[in-house]
Amino acid sequence: MASLTSISKSQSFLVKPHLTNTNANAKPSFLSLRSLSYKLTRMSQKGGSVVVVSATTAEKQKRRYPGEAKGFVEEMRFVAMKLHTKEQAREGQKEVKEPEERPVTKWEPSVDGYLRFLVDSKLVYDTLEQIIQNAPFPSYAEFRNTGLERSEKLAKDLEWFKEQGYAIPEPSSPGISYAEHLKELSEKDPQAFICHFYNIYFAHTAGGRMIGKKVAEKILDNKVLEFYKWDGDLSQLLQNVRDKLNKVAESWTREEKNHCLEETEKSFKFSGEILRLILS
């Protein structure tokens, strides 16, 4: 709430000795004008009184969140980048604590661990894509058939592994927990759900692709899985989804946007637990 000070005409600064000059012909000094500008950052004439609004109020009204000028997706990207390590992203601020946070070049993946990762990832994408199709909130329908969907691609990859003689495991705790969390959020908290939607799909097109490439070099003889292929121009697909996300967020209050951003850390936690399966 702005701090307002009402000054009556009889008590106006215009008749206070320290703000007036006894010499009627003298011009106001630079110092007196500067002092006046500090005291009266913003003035309006109202009902015979001068209303003074503190400078801090105006400054708060003009406050911009990092990335806000470019749209809400840029705000989400800014928060996500800070949760990376320096090795993962230039803007990263997180310290390396978990095995999957080490540089991928130092990973020692196994086929069995990679299969667990793919199976749990498929469960998460199955869940996301089913939620979008059902659209418990109308805004979710904006994200149908974006071209970023991964469920069918993962099904093809798991079938390929099966043909190579590998046993396909059942989903494990990390994937099951994340899928349940997404279901709960989708029905009661659309802002938080959209945060996960953004981070899951966009992270896979960036760091996810790099991880897939390095893992394939080590255990799959450089085979590129369908999980890492998209039909059409990926950059354009991503831009289309950015535009939709920005459009949906335009109807949100600042508090709702902040709530969405605050969910980013949980998204990274759940995704990190699934990624860690590669090293199991």
Coordinates of C-alpha atoms in Angstrom, one line a residue:
M1 CA 0.0 0.0 0.0
A2 CA 1.4 3.4 -1.0
S3 CA 2.3 5.8 1.8
L4 CA 0.2 8.9 1.2
T5 CA 0.8 12.2 3.0
S6 CA -1.9 14.9 2.7
I7 CA -0.7 18.5 3.0
S8 CA -3.3 21.2 3.5
K9 CA -3.0 24.6 1.8
S10 CA -2.2 26.3 5.1
Q11 CA 0.7 23.9 5.7
S12 CA 1.9 23.7 2.1
F13 CA 5.6 23.3 1.4
L14 CA 5.1 26.5 -0.6
V15 CA 5.0 28.6 2.7
K16 CA 7.6 26.6 4.7
P17 CA 10.6 28.8 5.4
H18 CA 13.2 26.2 4.5
L19 CA 11.7 25.8 1.1
T20 CA 11.2 29.5 0.3
N21 CA 13.6 32.3 -0.5
T22 CA 13.1 35.7 1.3
N23 CA 14.4 37.5 -1.7
A24 CA 11.3 37.9 -3.9
N25 CA 13.4 38.5 -7.0
A26 CA 15.7 35.6 -6.5
K27 CA 15.4 32.4 -8.6
P28 CA 15.1 29.0 -6.8
S29 CA 18.5 27.5 -6.3
F30 CA 19.5 24.2 -7.8
L31 CA 19.8 22.6 -4.4
S32 CA 16.4 23.7 -3.3
L33 CA 14.8 22.3 -6.5
R34 CA 16.7 19.0 -6.1
S35 CA 15.5 18.8 -2.5
L36 CA 12.0 19.4 -3.6
S37 CA 12.2 16.6 -6.3
Y38 CA 13.2 14.1 -3.6
K39 CA 10.3 15.0 -1.4
L40 CA 7.7 15.1 -4.2
T41 CA 8.4 12.3 -6.6
R42 CA 4.9 12.3 -7.8
M43 CA 2.2 14.9 -7.1
S44 CA -1.5 15.2 -7.9
Q45 CA -4.0 18.0 -7.1
K46 CA -6.9 16.5 -5.3
G47 CA -9.7 18.2 -3.3
G48 CA -7.7 21.2 -2.4
S49 CA -4.8 19.2 -1.0
V50 CA -1.6 18.1 -2.5
V51 CA -1.2 14.3 -2.3
V52 CA 2.4 13.0 -2.2
V53 CA 3.2 9.5 -3.2
S54 CA 6.5 8.0 -2.0
A55 CA 9.1 7.2 -4.7
T56 CA 9.3 3.5 -3.5
T57 CA 5.6 3.0 -4.6
A58 CA 6.3 4.1 -8.2
E59 CA 9.5 1.9 -8.3
K60 CA 7.5 -1.2 -7.1
Q61 CA 4.9 -0.6 -9.8
K62 CA 7.6 -0.6 -12.5
R63 CA 9.4 -3.7 -11.2
R64 CA 10.2 -6.2 -13.9
Y65 CA 10.8 -9.9 -13.3
P66 CA 13.8 -11.5 -15.1
G67 CA 12.7 -12.3 -18.7
E68 CA 9.3 -10.7 -18.3
A69 CA 9.7 -8.3 -21.2
K70 CA 10.1 -11.2 -23.6
G71 CA 7.1 -13.2 -22.3
F72 CA 6.4 -15.7 -19.6
V73 CA 8.3 -18.5 -21.2
E74 CA 11.5 -16.5 -20.8
E75 CA 10.7 -16.2 -17.1
M76 CA 10.4 -19.9 -16.9
R77 CA 13.7 -20.4 -18.8
F78 CA 15.5 -18.0 -16.5
V79 CA 14.4 -19.9 -13.4
A80 CA 15.2 -23.3 -14.9
M81 CA 18.7 -22.2 -16.0
K82 CA 19.6 -21.2 -12.4
L83 CA 18.9 -24.7 -11.3
H84 CA 21.5 -26.2 -13.6
T85 CA 25.1 -26.6 -12.6
K86 CA 27.8 -24.5 -14.2
E87 CA 28.9 -27.5 -16.3
Q88 CA 25.3 -27.9 -17.6
A89 CA 24.6 -24.3 -18.4
R90 CA 26.4 -20.9 -18.3
E91 CA 23.7 -19.4 -16.1
G92 CA 23.8 -22.4 -13.7
Q93 CA 24.1 -21.8 -10.0
K94 CA 23.6 -25.3 -8.5
E95 CA 26.4 -27.2 -6.9
V96 CA 27.1 -30.7 -8.1
K97 CA 25.6 -33.1 -5.5
E98 CA 24.0 -36.0 -7.4
P99 CA 25.7 -38.5 -9.8
E100 CA 23.5 -37.4 -12.7
E101 CA 24.7 -33.8 -12.2
R102 CA 28.3 -34.7 -13.1
P103 CA 29.4 -34.1 -16.7
V104 CA 27.8 -36.7 -19.0
T105 CA 31.3 -37.6 -20.3
K106 CA 32.1 -39.0 -16.9
W107 CA 29.0 -41.2 -16.7
E108 CA 29.2 -45.0 -16.8
P109 CA 25.7 -46.0 -18.1
S110 CA 24.4 -49.5 -18.4
V111 CA 21.8 -50.9 -20.9
D112 CA 19.6 -52.1 -18.0
G113 CA 19.7 -48.7 -16.3
Y114 CA 19.0 -47.0 -19.6
L115 CA 16.0 -49.2 -20.2
R116 CA 14.7 -48.3 -16.7
F117 CA 15.1 -44.7 -17.6
L118 CA 13.2 -45.1 -20.9
V119 CA 10.4 -47.1 -19.3
D120 CA 9.8 -44.5 -16.5
S121 CA 10.1 -41.7 -19.0
K122 CA 7.4 -43.3 -21.1
L123 CA 5.1 -43.5 -18.1
V124 CA 5.6 -39.7 -17.5
Y125 CA 5.0 -38.8 -21.2
D126 CA 1.9 -41.2 -21.3
T127 CA 0.5 -39.4 -18.3
L128 CA 1.2 -35.9 -19.7
E129 CA -0.2 -36.6 -23.1
Q130 CA -3.4 -38.2 -21.6
I131 CA -3.9 -35.2 -19.4
I132 CA -3.6 -32.9 -22.3
Q133 CA -6.1 -34.9 -24.3
N134 CA -8.6 -35.0 -21.5
A135 CA -8.0 -31.3 -20.7
P136 CA -9.5 -31.0 -17.2
F137 CA -8.8 -27.2 -17.7
P138 CA -9.6 -25.8 -21.1
S139 CA -6.2 -24.2 -21.5
Y140 CA -4.6 -27.6 -21.7
A141 CA -6.2 -28.2 -25.0
E142 CA -3.9 -25.6 -26.5
F143 CA -1.1 -28.1 -26.2
R144 CA -2.6 -31.0 -28.2
N145 CA -0.6 -32.3 -31.2
T146 CA 2.3 -29.9 -30.8
G147 CA 4.8 -32.3 -32.4
L148 CA 6.8 -32.6 -29.2
E149 CA 4.9 -35.7 -28.0
R150 CA 7.2 -38.6 -27.0
S151 CA 5.0 -41.5 -26.0
E152 CA 4.7 -43.2 -29.4
K153 CA 8.4 -42.6 -30.1
L154 CA 9.4 -44.3 -26.8
A155 CA 7.1 -47.2 -27.6
K156 CA 9.0 -47.8 -30.8
D157 CA 12.3 -47.7 -28.9
L158 CA 11.2 -50.2 -26.3
E159 CA 10.0 -52.5 -29.0
W160 CA 13.4 -52.3 -30.7
F161 CA 15.2 -53.2 -27.4
K162 CA 12.8 -56.2 -27.1
E163 CA 13.7 -57.3 -30.5
Q164 CA 17.4 -57.3 -29.5
G165 CA 16.6 -59.7 -26.7
Y166 CA 16.3 -57.4 -23.8
A167 CA 13.6 -57.8 -21.1
I168 CA 11.6 -54.6 -20.7
P169 CA 11.2 -53.8 -17.0
E170 CA 8.0 -52.5 -15.3
P171 CA 7.9 -48.8 -14.3
S172 CA 9.8 -48.1 -11.1
S173 CA 9.2 -45.7 -8.1
P174 CA 10.6 -42.5 -9.7
G175 CA 8.4 -42.7 -12.8
I176 CA 5.3 -43.8 -10.8
S177 CA 5.7 -41.0 -8.3
Y178 CA 6.1 -38.3 -10.9
A179 CA 3.1 -39.6 -12.9
E180 CA 1.0 -39.4 -9.8
H181 CA 2.2 -35.9 -9.0
L182 CA 1.3 -34.8 -12.5
K183 CA -2.2 -36.3 -12.2
E184 CA -2.9 -34.5 -8.9
L185 CA -1.6 -31.1 -10.1
S186 CA -3.5 -31.3 -13.4
E187 CA -6.9 -31.5 -11.6
K188 CA -6.4 -28.7 -9.1
D189 CA -3.3 -26.5 -10.0
P190 CA -3.0 -25.6 -13.7
Q191 CA -0.2 -23.2 -13.2
A192 CA 2.0 -25.8 -11.4
F193 CA 1.1 -28.4 -14.0
I194 CA 2.1 -26.1 -16.9
C195 CA 5.5 -25.6 -15.2
H196 CA 6.1 -29.4 -15.4
F197 CA 4.8 -29.5 -19.0
Y198 CA 7.3 -26.8 -20.1
N199 CA 10.3 -28.2 -18.3
I200 CA 9.8 -31.8 -19.3
Y201 CA 9.4 -31.1 -23.0
F202 CA 11.8 -28.3 -23.4
A203 CA 14.6 -29.9 -21.3
H204 CA 14.4 -33.1 -23.5
T205 CA 15.0 -31.1 -26.6
A206 CA 18.1 -29.5 -25.1
G207 CA 20.1 -31.4 -22.5
G208 CA 18.1 -34.5 -23.1
R209 CA 19.3 -34.8 -26.6
M210 CA 22.9 -34.3 -25.5
I211 CA 22.5 -37.0 -22.9
G212 CA 21.0 -39.4 -25.5
K213 CA 23.9 -38.8 -27.8
K214 CA 26.6 -39.5 -25.2
V215 CA 24.8 -42.6 -23.8
A216 CA 24.4 -44.0 -27.4
E217 CA 28.1 -43.5 -28.0
K218 CA 28.9 -45.6 -24.9
I219 CA 26.4 -48.4 -25.0
L220 CA 24.4 -48.4 -28.2
D221 CA 27.1 -48.2 -30.9
N222 CA 25.9 -44.6 -31.7
K223 CA 22.3 -45.7 -32.5
V224 CA 19.9 -42.7 -32.4
L225 CA 16.7 -43.7 -30.7
E226 CA 13.3 -42.4 -31.9
F227 CA 13.0 -40.7 -28.5
Y228 CA 15.5 -38.1 -29.9
K229 CA 13.9 -37.6 -33.3
W230 CA 11.1 -35.1 -34.2
D231 CA 8.9 -34.9 -37.3
G232 CA 9.5 -31.4 -38.8
D233 CA 11.6 -28.5 -37.8
L234 CA 12.2 -28.8 -34.1
S235 CA 13.0 -25.1 -33.6
Q236 CA 9.6 -24.1 -35.2
L237 CA 7.8 -26.7 -33.1
L238 CA 9.3 -25.2 -30.0
Q239 CA 8.5 -21.7 -31.0
N240 CA 4.8 -22.7 -31.6
V241 CA 4.6 -24.1 -28.1
R242 CA 6.3 -21.0 -26.7
D243 CA 3.7 -18.8 -28.3
K244 CA 0.9 -21.0 -26.8
L245 CA 2.5 -20.9 -23.4
N246 CA 2.8 -17.1 -23.5
K247 CA -0.8 -16.8 -24.6
V248 CA -2.1 -19.0 -21.8
A249 CA 0.0 -17.1 -19.2
E250 CA -1.4 -13.7 -20.3
S251 CA -4.6 -14.4 -18.4
W252 CA -2.7 -15.3 -15.1
T253 CA -2.2 -12.9 -12.3
R254 CA 1.3 -12.1 -11.1
E255 CA 0.8 -14.3 -8.1
E256 CA -0.2 -17.2 -10.4
K257 CA 2.8 -16.7 -12.5
N258 CA 5.1 -16.7 -9.5
H259 CA 3.4 -19.9 -8.2
C260 CA 4.2 -21.5 -11.6
L261 CA 7.8 -20.5 -11.3
E262 CA 8.1 -21.8 -7.8
E263 CA 7.2 -25.3 -9.0
T264 CA 10.3 -25.5 -11.2
E265 CA 12.4 -26.9 -8.4
K266 CA 10.0 -29.8 -7.9
S267 CA 10.1 -30.5 -11.7
F268 CA 13.9 -30.8 -11.6
K269 CA 13.8 -33.0 -8.5
F270 CA 11.4 -35.5 -10.1
S271 CA 13.2 -35.5 -13.5
G272 CA 16.6 -35.9 -11.8
E273 CA 15.4 -39.0 -10.0
I274 CA 14.3 -40.6 -13.3
L275 CA 17.6 -39.5 -15.0
R276 CA 19.6 -41.2 -12.3
L277 CA 18.2 -44.5 -13.4
I278 CA 20.6 -44.5 -16.3
L279 CA 23.5 -44.9 -13.9
S280 CA 21.8 -47.6 -11.8

